[in-house]
Amino acid sequence: MSAGGLALLLRNQPYQFNGLKEIGLVVYIANLVFFTIIGSLMITRFILYNNLMDSLRHDREGFFFPTFWLSIATMISGLSAYFASETTPRLNYALEALFWAYSICTFASAAIQYSFVFSYHTFPLQTMMPSWILPAFPIMLSGTIASAASAYQPAVSATPMIVAGITFQGLGLCISFMMYAHYIGRLMETGIPSSEHRPGMFICVGPPAFTCLALIGMANGLPEGFSLLGDAGMDDRHVLRVLAISAGIFLWALSVWFFCIAVGSVARAPPHDFHLNWWAMVFPNTGLTLATITLAKSLNSDAFKWVGTGMSLCVISMFIFVFVSTIRAVLKKSIVWPGRDEDVSELFE
């Protein structure tokens, strides 16, 4: 998931150099390899121990199932970024099919998972963590996929994709805002989470950042001659692009605010042991960096582009740090071991 986001980040850099696309392509392929290996190992685990449903029903581990769909989203977006063009009609049709399949599956996943949580789990407010947002995260990335794939689609395909992308992006963002209310309430009532959980606070950076990215991308992907109300005298594409950039700036600021809170919290009390929530310091911040670069390109701001470049270097450094920490933790049996992952109940830690 994070490797796929990193590949997209490299592909969208404001300042390119020879070989950067190839480096990004290598990262994208590595992401496919990681997904295949880790997915195969997890399937093996579920077959050997027959505990798939136990994992999905777990009051903490179950919230991390949607990261599977996030990985799929980065692979679809990367496929569009690295291989799609106006001269690849078959791939463009495949991307359209993948978009609709992804949107349907993630909508069903979000509805089913939240219905199950509401029916079978009870969480005190003081246990609220940003991971509660995760079931809504994949459906929100439908807009991100639409923004990446619609540019090379014919008008008859691009318009429905963009409309659906806005619909599902809005749904995911609205659910996130409802969860934000609980999250802020928890912070006001019981304070910042323990140091071991604080890296997970970066999850809140993602929804507004990816929505900013998606809105601007979808507005840019509107087909020639697009008219929202059928009024030929209006340049609807121009109006919608202005609205998308304006809304994107608002959402970007919210994302930066959550980022600053998370950075301050982690800096005051860094975690002592590695946990999988460290990856939250990579993927959501990748979204914030992509949103920054997208705004910089839309506003044609060189200074903002350099900010995006600097943020990209920070994300790459954090990815390397967390990746190495993950390998070390596996070798030390600190993770991927019974009772040392997300299979420990939140209520009894």
XYZ file of C-alpha atoms in Angstrom:
349
model
C 0.000 0.000 0.000
C 2.633 2.523 1.051
C 4.964 1.394 -1.736
C 2.154 1.912 -4.238
C 1.562 5.400 -2.887
C 5.272 6.101 -3.127
C 5.263 5.031 -6.785
C 2.446 7.497 -7.484
C 4.356 10.199 -5.646
C 7.441 9.665 -7.785
C 5.358 9.754 -10.961
C 3.758 13.074 -10.010
C 6.854 14.993 -8.980
C 6.773 18.617 -10.156
C 10.435 18.503 -11.145
C 11.328 15.413 -13.154
C 14.740 14.124 -14.164
C 15.892 11.354 -16.468
C 15.297 7.985 -14.883
C 12.758 9.124 -12.283
C 9.885 7.434 -14.107
C 11.885 4.209 -14.263
C 12.621 4.419 -10.531
C 8.931 4.900 -9.846
C 8.103 1.944 -12.076
C 10.515 -0.242 -10.100
C 8.803 0.836 -6.872
C 5.408 0.081 -8.425
C 6.530 -3.416 -9.434
C 8.032 -3.933 -5.973
C 4.640 -3.024 -4.528
C 3.040 -5.760 -6.636
C 5.638 -8.233 -5.390
C 5.108 -7.237 -1.748
C 1.348 -7.508 -2.160
C 1.618 -10.961 -3.708
C 4.005 -12.317 -1.081
C 2.232 -10.871 1.954
C -1.186 -11.755 0.554
C -0.096 -15.339 -0.075
C 1.284 -15.654 3.448
C -1.929 -14.316 4.966
C -4.046 -16.682 2.881
C -1.825 -19.536 4.054
C -2.327 -18.444 7.652
C -6.093 -18.328 7.281
C -6.157 -21.765 5.647
C -3.874 -23.413 8.202
C -5.561 -21.949 11.260
C -9.065 -21.411 9.858
C -9.262 -17.988 11.515
C -10.296 -15.640 8.707
C -13.651 -14.836 10.280
C -12.056 -14.422 13.703
C -9.731 -11.833 12.185
C -12.548 -9.963 10.452
C -14.710 -9.981 13.591
C -11.923 -8.907 15.952
C -12.654 -5.578 17.641
C -9.262 -4.178 16.628
C -7.718 -6.322 13.917
C -10.908 -6.199 11.866
C -10.513 -2.464 11.296
C -7.346 -3.128 9.310
C -9.003 -5.317 6.678
C -9.772 -2.249 4.493
C -6.040 -1.752 3.945
C -6.391 -4.602 1.443
C -8.598 -2.359 -0.675
C -6.218 0.567 -0.222
C -3.487 -1.580 -1.746
C -5.757 -2.390 -4.677
C -6.463 1.328 -5.142
C -2.766 2.189 -5.371
C -2.241 -0.589 -7.902
C -5.088 0.623 -10.124
C -3.949 4.249 -9.883
C -0.364 3.227 -10.594
C -1.482 1.216 -13.602
C -3.075 4.355 -14.994
C -0.146 6.605 -14.107
C 2.571 4.437 -15.637
C 0.907 2.656 -18.534
C -2.260 4.451 -19.671
C -2.344 6.941 -22.527
C -4.572 7.950 -25.408
C -2.951 5.203 -27.484
C -3.892 2.368 -25.093
C -7.660 1.968 -25.610
C -7.794 -1.596 -24.302
C -6.033 -0.641 -21.093
C -8.347 2.343 -20.715
C -11.390 0.079 -20.985
C -9.807 -2.240 -18.426
C -9.244 0.699 -16.078
C -12.880 1.692 -16.444
C -13.970 -1.834 -15.527
C -11.557 -1.914 -12.587
C -12.890 1.420 -11.344
C -16.496 0.234 -11.294
C -15.602 -3.115 -9.747
C -13.518 -1.390 -7.072
C -16.261 1.135 -6.283
C -18.923 -1.548 -5.893
C -16.738 -3.789 -3.742
C -15.521 -1.027 -1.440
C -19.007 0.418 -0.977
C -20.280 -3.025 -0.014
C -17.282 -3.547 2.265
C -17.818 -0.241 4.078
C -21.541 -0.840 4.538
C -21.117 -4.416 5.755
C -18.209 -3.717 8.088
C -19.771 -0.702 9.768
C -23.077 -2.581 10.096
C -21.240 -5.412 11.828
C -19.337 -3.049 14.128
C -22.515 -1.204 15.101
C -24.297 -4.491 15.802
C -21.686 -6.560 17.624
C -19.155 -4.206 19.214
C -19.422 -1.493 21.823
C -16.554 0.961 22.128
C -16.190 3.522 24.929
C -15.303 6.995 23.693
C -11.912 6.877 25.417
C -10.851 3.982 23.166
C -11.556 5.867 19.936
C -8.669 5.734 17.478
C -8.392 7.006 13.889
C -8.422 3.383 12.705
C -12.214 3.608 13.013
C -12.043 5.659 9.802
C -10.378 2.861 7.839
C -13.562 1.082 6.630
C -14.557 4.321 4.851
C -11.091 5.006 3.457
C -11.195 2.628 0.441
C -14.504 3.908 -0.922
C -13.083 7.411 -0.696
C -10.200 6.447 -2.976
C -12.707 5.754 -5.746
C -12.428 9.463 -6.447
C -8.654 9.236 -6.556
C -8.855 6.382 -9.068
C -11.376 8.335 -11.147
C -9.085 11.365 -11.170
C -6.216 9.220 -12.445
C -8.100 7.103 -14.976
C -10.676 9.512 -16.418
C -8.159 11.655 -18.312
C -7.757 9.074 -21.076
C -11.363 7.904 -21.212
C -13.849 8.903 -23.919
C -16.473 11.386 -22.753
C -19.170 8.718 -22.556
C -17.049 6.858 -19.987
C -15.237 9.713 -18.263
C -18.338 11.620 -17.155
C -20.003 8.713 -15.278
C -16.665 7.825 -13.687
C -16.165 11.376 -12.443
C -19.732 11.632 -11.132
C -19.334 8.322 -9.308
C -15.911 9.383 -8.062
C -17.321 12.572 -6.553
C -20.194 10.602 -5.031
C -18.027 8.021 -3.321
C -15.327 10.526 -2.402
C -17.978 12.613 -0.690
C -19.410 9.584 1.086
C -16.037 8.584 2.476
C -15.217 12.128 3.537
C -18.579 12.557 5.280
C -18.099 9.322 7.222
C -14.612 10.496 8.138
C -15.979 13.794 9.440
C -18.430 11.921 11.656
C -15.553 9.865 13.021
C -13.483 13.021 13.464
C -16.155 14.279 15.868
C -15.643 11.215 18.070
C -11.883 11.536 17.726
C -11.772 15.181 18.800
C -14.184 14.356 21.624
C -11.871 11.605 22.792
C -8.872 13.965 22.706
C -10.775 16.582 24.686
C -12.050 14.086 27.251
C -9.131 11.711 27.799
C -6.182 13.369 26.085
C -3.742 12.129 23.486
C -3.376 8.325 23.109
C -0.474 6.443 24.636
C 2.882 6.805 22.937
C 2.597 3.397 21.254
C -0.638 4.425 19.521
C 0.326 7.946 18.498
C 1.675 7.102 15.021
C -1.881 6.050 14.155
C -2.949 9.671 14.558
C -1.570 10.321 11.076
C -4.508 8.367 9.623
C -6.591 11.525 10.034
C -4.299 13.310 7.593
C -5.452 11.091 4.737
C -9.168 11.773 4.075
C -8.999 15.538 3.456
C -5.695 15.217 1.586
C -6.900 12.521 -0.795
C -10.178 14.404 -1.283
C -8.246 17.524 -2.276
C -6.216 15.432 -4.712
C -9.296 13.725 -6.139
C -11.441 16.839 -6.583
C -8.789 18.714 -8.523
C -7.860 15.641 -10.547
C -11.463 14.907 -11.493
C -12.092 18.547 -12.418
C -9.045 18.443 -14.685
C -10.286 15.204 -16.226
C -13.644 16.572 -17.356
C -14.105 15.904 -21.082
C -14.200 18.587 -23.752
C -17.592 20.225 -24.107
C -18.741 19.141 -20.645
C -21.887 20.959 -19.573
C -23.380 20.245 -16.184
C -26.826 21.690 -16.896
C -26.810 21.462 -20.668
C -26.205 25.206 -21.049
C -23.918 25.653 -24.027
C -23.197 29.250 -23.036
C -21.373 28.296 -19.838
C -17.833 26.992 -19.535
C -18.655 24.460 -16.843
C -15.198 22.918 -16.805
C -13.564 26.215 -15.885
C -16.089 26.915 -13.123
C -15.743 23.438 -11.651
C -11.959 23.647 -11.714
C -12.058 26.896 -9.763
C -14.445 25.336 -7.251
C -12.285 22.214 -6.973
C -9.139 24.236 -6.289
C -10.950 26.400 -3.731
C -12.373 23.377 -1.914
C -9.018 21.643 -2.201
C -7.256 24.477 -0.399
C -9.721 24.220 2.493
C -9.223 20.472 2.756
C -5.457 20.749 2.383
C -5.361 23.117 5.359
C -7.382 20.658 7.455
C -4.994 17.880 6.516
C -2.006 20.018 7.503
C -3.693 20.750 10.849
C -4.117 17.054 11.605
C -0.534 16.484 10.477
C 0.804 19.092 12.900
C -1.162 17.623 15.807
C 0.139 14.143 15.023
C 3.743 15.321 14.630
C 3.626 17.198 17.918
C 2.115 14.227 19.731
C 4.666 11.736 18.416
C 7.566 14.123 19.028
C 6.582 14.616 22.674
C 6.400 10.890 23.389
C 7.865 8.700 20.634
C 6.828 5.034 20.646
C 9.323 2.630 22.175
C 8.386 -0.510 20.255
C 7.510 -1.036 16.620
C 3.851 -1.495 15.735
C 2.191 -1.769 12.360
C 0.545 1.611 12.941
C 3.931 3.163 12.116
C 2.924 2.776 8.472
C 0.337 5.484 9.130
C 3.297 7.869 9.079
C 3.773 7.027 5.385
C 0.580 6.475 3.384
C -1.596 9.370 4.662
C 1.373 11.727 4.434
C 1.894 10.555 0.862
C -1.641 11.771 0.189
C -0.858 15.131 1.784
C 2.278 15.455 -0.333
C 0.402 14.557 -3.522
C -2.271 17.108 -2.621
C 0.418 19.742 -2.078
C 1.983 19.012 -5.466
C -1.417 19.034 -7.173
C -2.275 22.413 -5.660
C 1.154 23.747 -6.616
C 0.635 22.730 -10.240
C -2.900 24.152 -10.281
C -1.766 27.470 -8.806
C 1.441 27.434 -10.876
C 3.447 28.219 -7.751
C 7.154 27.402 -7.965
C 7.594 27.913 -4.232
C 4.770 25.498 -3.481
C 6.291 22.992 -5.897
C 9.552 23.073 -3.962
C 7.597 22.536 -0.748
C 6.059 19.462 -2.355
C 9.495 18.255 -3.410
C 10.818 18.666 0.133
C 7.814 16.825 1.536
C 8.434 14.041 -0.979
C 11.965 13.589 0.325
C 10.604 13.370 3.867
C 8.031 10.746 2.839
C 10.692 8.693 1.052
C 12.936 8.864 4.119
C 10.075 7.835 6.396
C 9.185 4.949 4.086
C 12.749 3.629 4.248
C 12.853 4.047 8.035
C 9.544 2.251 8.629
C 10.380 -0.473 6.100
C 13.691 -1.227 7.831
C 11.971 -1.097 11.228
C 9.388 -3.595 9.990
C 12.069 -6.052 8.884
C 13.852 -5.705 12.225
C 10.621 -6.234 14.139
C 9.846 -9.403 12.181
C 13.327 -10.789 12.836
C 13.008 -9.965 16.552
C 9.511 -11.524 16.639
C 8.055 -8.240 17.830
C 5.332 -8.522 15.182
C 3.840 -11.348 13.118
C 3.620 -13.299 16.344
C 0.584 -14.267 18.440
C -0.409 -11.478 20.809
C 2.045 -8.968 19.359
C 0.060 -7.582 16.448
C -3.346 -6.012 16.098
C -4.916 -9.215 17.451
C -4.770 -7.767 20.974
C -8.068 -6.272 22.039
C -8.062 -2.491 22.343
C -10.184 -2.743 25.463
C -7.722 -4.821 27.427
C -4.368 -3.266 26.610
